[in-house]
Structures are given as C-alpha cells and as structure tokens.
XYZ file of C-alpha atoms in Angstrom:
229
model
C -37.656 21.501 9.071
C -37.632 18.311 6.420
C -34.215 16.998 7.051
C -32.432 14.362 3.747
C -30.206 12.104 4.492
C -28.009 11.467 1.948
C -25.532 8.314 0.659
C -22.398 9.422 1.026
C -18.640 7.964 -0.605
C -15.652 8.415 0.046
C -14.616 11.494 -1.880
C -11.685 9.621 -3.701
C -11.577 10.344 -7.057
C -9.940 7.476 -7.991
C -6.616 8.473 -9.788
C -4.601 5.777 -10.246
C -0.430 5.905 -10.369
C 1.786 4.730 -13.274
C 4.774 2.480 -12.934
C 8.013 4.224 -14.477
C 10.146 2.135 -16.186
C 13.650 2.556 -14.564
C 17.090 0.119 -13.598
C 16.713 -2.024 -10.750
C 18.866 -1.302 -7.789
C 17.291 -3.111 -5.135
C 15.476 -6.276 -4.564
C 12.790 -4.829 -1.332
C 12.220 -1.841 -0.230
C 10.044 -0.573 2.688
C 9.055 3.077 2.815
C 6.755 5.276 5.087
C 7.241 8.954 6.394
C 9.115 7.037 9.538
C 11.393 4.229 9.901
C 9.204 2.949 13.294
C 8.369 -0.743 14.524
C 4.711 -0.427 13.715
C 5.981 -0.325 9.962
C 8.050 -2.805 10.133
C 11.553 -1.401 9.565
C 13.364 -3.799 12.096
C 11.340 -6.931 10.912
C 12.359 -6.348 7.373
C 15.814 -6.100 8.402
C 15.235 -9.275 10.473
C 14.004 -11.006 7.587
C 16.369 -9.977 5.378
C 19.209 -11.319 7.740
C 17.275 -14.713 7.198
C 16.671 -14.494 3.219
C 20.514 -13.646 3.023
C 21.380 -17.126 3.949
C 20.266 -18.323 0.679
C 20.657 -15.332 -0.879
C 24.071 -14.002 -0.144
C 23.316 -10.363 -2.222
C 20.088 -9.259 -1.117
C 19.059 -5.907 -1.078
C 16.793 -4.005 1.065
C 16.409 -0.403 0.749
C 14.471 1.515 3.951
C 13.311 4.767 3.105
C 11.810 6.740 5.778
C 12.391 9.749 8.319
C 12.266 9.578 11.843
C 14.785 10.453 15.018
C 18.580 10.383 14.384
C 18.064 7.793 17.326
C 15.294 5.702 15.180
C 17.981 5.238 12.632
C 21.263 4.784 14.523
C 18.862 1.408 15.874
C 18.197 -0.126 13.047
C 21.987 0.526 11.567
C 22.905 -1.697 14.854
C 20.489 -3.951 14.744
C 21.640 -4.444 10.794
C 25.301 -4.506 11.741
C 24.646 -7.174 15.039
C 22.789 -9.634 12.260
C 25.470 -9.245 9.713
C 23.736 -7.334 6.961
C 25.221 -4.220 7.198
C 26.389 -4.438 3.431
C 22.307 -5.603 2.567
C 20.500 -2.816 4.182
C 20.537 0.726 2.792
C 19.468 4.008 4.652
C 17.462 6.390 2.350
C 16.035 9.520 3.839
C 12.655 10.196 3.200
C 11.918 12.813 -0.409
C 10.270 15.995 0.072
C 8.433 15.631 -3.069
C 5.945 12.757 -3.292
C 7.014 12.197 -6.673
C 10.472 11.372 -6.243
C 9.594 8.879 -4.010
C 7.478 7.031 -6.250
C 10.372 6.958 -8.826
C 12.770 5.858 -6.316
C 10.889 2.773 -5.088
C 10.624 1.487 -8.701
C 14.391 1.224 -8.169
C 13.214 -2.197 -6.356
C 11.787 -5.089 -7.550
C 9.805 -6.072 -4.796
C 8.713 -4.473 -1.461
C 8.285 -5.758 1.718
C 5.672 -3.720 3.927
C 5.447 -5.425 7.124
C 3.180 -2.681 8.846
C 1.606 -3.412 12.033
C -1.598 -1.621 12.897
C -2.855 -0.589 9.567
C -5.954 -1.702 8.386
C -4.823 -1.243 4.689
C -1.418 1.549 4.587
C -1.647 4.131 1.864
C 2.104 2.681 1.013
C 1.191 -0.672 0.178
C -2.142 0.923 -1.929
C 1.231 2.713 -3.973
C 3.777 -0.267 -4.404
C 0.747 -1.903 -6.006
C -0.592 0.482 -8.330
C 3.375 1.077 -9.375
C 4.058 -2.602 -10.142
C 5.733 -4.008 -6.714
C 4.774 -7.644 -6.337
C 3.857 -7.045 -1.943
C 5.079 -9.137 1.042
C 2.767 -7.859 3.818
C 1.966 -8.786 7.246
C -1.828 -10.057 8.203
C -3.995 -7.431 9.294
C -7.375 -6.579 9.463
C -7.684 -5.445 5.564
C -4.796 -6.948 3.847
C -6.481 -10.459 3.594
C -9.016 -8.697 1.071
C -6.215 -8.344 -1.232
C -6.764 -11.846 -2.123
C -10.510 -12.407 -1.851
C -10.628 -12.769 -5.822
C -7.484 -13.397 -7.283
C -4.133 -13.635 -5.277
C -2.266 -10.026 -5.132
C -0.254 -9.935 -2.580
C 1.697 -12.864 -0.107
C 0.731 -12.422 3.068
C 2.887 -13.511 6.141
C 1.727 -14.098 9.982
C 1.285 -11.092 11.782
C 5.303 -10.495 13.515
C 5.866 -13.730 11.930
C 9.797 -12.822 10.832
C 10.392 -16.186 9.576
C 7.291 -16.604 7.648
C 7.992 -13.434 6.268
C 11.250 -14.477 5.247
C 9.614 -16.969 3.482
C 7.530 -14.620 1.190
C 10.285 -12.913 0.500
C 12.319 -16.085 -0.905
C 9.181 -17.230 -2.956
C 9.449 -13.573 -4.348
C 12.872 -14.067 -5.542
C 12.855 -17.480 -6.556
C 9.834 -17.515 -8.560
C 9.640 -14.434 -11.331
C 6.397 -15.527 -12.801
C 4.717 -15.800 -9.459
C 5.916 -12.164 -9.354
C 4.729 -11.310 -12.487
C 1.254 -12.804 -11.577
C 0.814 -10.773 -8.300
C 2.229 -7.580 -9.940
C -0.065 -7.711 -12.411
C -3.729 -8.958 -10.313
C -2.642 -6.173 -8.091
C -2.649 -3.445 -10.897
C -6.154 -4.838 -11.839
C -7.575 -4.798 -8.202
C -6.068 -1.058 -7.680
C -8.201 -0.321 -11.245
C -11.213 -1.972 -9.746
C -10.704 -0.508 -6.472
C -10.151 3.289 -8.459
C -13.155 2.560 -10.507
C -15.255 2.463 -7.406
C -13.889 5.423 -5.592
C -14.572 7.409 -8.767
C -17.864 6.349 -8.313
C -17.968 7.447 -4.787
C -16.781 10.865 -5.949
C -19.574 11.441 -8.829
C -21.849 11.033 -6.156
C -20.591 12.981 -3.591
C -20.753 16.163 -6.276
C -23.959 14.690 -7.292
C -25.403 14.966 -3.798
C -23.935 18.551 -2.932
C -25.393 20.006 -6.147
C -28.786 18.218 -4.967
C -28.380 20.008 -1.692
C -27.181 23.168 -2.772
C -30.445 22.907 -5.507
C -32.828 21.973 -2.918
C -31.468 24.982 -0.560
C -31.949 27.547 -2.990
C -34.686 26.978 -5.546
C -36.659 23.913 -3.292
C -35.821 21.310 -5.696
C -36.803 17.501 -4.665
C -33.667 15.533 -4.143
C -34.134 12.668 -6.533
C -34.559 9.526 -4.411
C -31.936 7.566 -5.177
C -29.727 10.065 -3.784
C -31.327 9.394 -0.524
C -30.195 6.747 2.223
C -32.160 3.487 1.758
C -31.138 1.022 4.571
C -32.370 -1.901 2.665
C -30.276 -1.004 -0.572
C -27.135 -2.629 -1.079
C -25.389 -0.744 -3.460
C-alpha cells in the first residue's frame, strides 16, 4: 500500500497565561510539584542565605510537595544558614489555578532546576510576568538568543546565582526589561505552537479524507527533507 508521511508539530495550541495583578508578598519564589534537588529547592535556599547579607529582608517562598522528610531538610538546612525567618514553606495547590495566582505574590522567581531542558515552570513565571534567575542547561541559553529574557547563572553555581538574584533586586528596570522580552518570546514561542496545532488538524483531516473518499494529500502536507520550515 502507498504509505504518506506527514510533517508533524507539536500539538500545542499555543494558549498563553495572563499575569494577575495582585500585592507583593515575596521577593522569589521557586515552585514545582516537589521540593527535590534537581529543582533546586536547597540551592535557592543557599543563595538566599548569601543575598541576605546585603539584603537583610529577603524573601523566598518554596512551593512544592514532596516527603514530610523532603521538607523537614530543607527547614534545617534553612535554620543551619540562618534564614529561617527568609524562607517560607507553601504546600503545593490542588488546582493549577491557584498556583498561578499565588506565585504572582512574588516579584521575581528563582528556578534553579537541574536536568530540564526547558521546565514547564519557568515557561509559566514568564508568561505571568516573573523576571527568571535560572541555572544553565541545555535549553535555557535560547532564552536569550534574541533579546535578553532571563539571567542565567552557572550550572550549581550558588554564588553566581546569588548574584542574579542581587542584580534582580537592585536594578527594577533591568527587571522590567526581562519581564517584559520574556512575555514577547512566550507570544512568539505561542504563535508557533499554534501553528504546529493548525497543522496537526490539517494533516488528520488529510488522512482521514484520503482514507475514506481517496483524496490526494496536498503536498505540502507531506515531509520534504530539504524544506526548512
């Protein structure tokens, strides 16, 4: 039998979040679904320990699940670096959209994650307005290939990480800038996957037409290896 191969996207359809405005509480926050090392939790408390020396009243909130034993760790490790009164606990929300409200309670946030290529989280502090501290991975340093969106620190590099985190505070219009080249590469980046996701329903109806009445798939739907697009 003739066989098509098609072009396929990634079926994203490119729905973008909205930033809520709301009373800051916090200056960072780190979130995920657990408070573990690959996401950084004990390196953002690390940092924080340093960015307190200059900044006496730093705030981090750390929202996350995980073990009772997960957390009782990082409460030490906050109370043996002497920012017990800095760090706050928040347990993870059940709804998706009360967690996006409550990060907006910070001004910043500091995602530190270890083995993601690009984390769904940091994707969601950008689209919601969070000027982004994040380690270097294998994706984040496309943040900045056009304009500069996010500050990237040395992978497991506390005290350069630190360091982002002071420019953060001590420069609002830097801020500003990232907060706002972020928003337009997550519009950019939402534009495309919408793309993606016309032609992914484009090509099922061609296959589905094809199937049942013997229509030609049109050929740009088919895979050119020489195409770029």
């Amino acid at each position: 039998p003739n066989v098509s191969i098609f072009k396929f996207g990634f079926p994203s359809m490119g729905v973008l979040l909205e930033p809520t405005p709301c009373e800051k509480e916090y200056d960072f926050v780190n979130f995920a679904m657990g408070m573990s090392d690959k996401k950084g939790y004990p390196d953002a408390i690390k940092a924080t320990a340093l960015v307190k020396k200059k900044h006496p009243d730093v705030k981090l909130n750390l929202v996350g699940g995980g073990s009772v034993e997960q957390k009782a760790e990082l409460q030490k490790m906050a109370d043996d670096l002497g920012v017990h009164d800095n760090v706050v606990f928040t347990p993870f929300f059940e709804k998706q959209s009360d967690l996006f409200l409550h990060i907006q309670k910070s001004r910043f946030a500091v995602l530190p994650c270890k083995m993601d290529n690009i984390s769904g989280t940091m994707t969601q502090a950008m689209q919601l307005g969070l000027p982004l501290v994040v380690y270097k991975t294998t994706g984040t340093p496309g943040f900045n290939r056009e304009k500069e969106c996010a500050l990237i620190a040395e992978h497991s590099d506390v005290e350069d990480l630190a360091a982002k985190m002071l420019i953060l505070l001590g420069n609002p219009k830097k801020a500003e800038m990232l907060a706002k080249n972020a928003r337009e590469f997550q519009e950019k980046r939402a534009e495309y996957n919408r793309g993606n996701g016309d032609r992914l329903v484009a090509n099922m109806r061609a296959i589905i037409d094809n199937y049942q009445d013997g229509t030609p798939i049109p050929q740009e739907q088919l895979f050119d290896p020489e195409r770029k697009d």
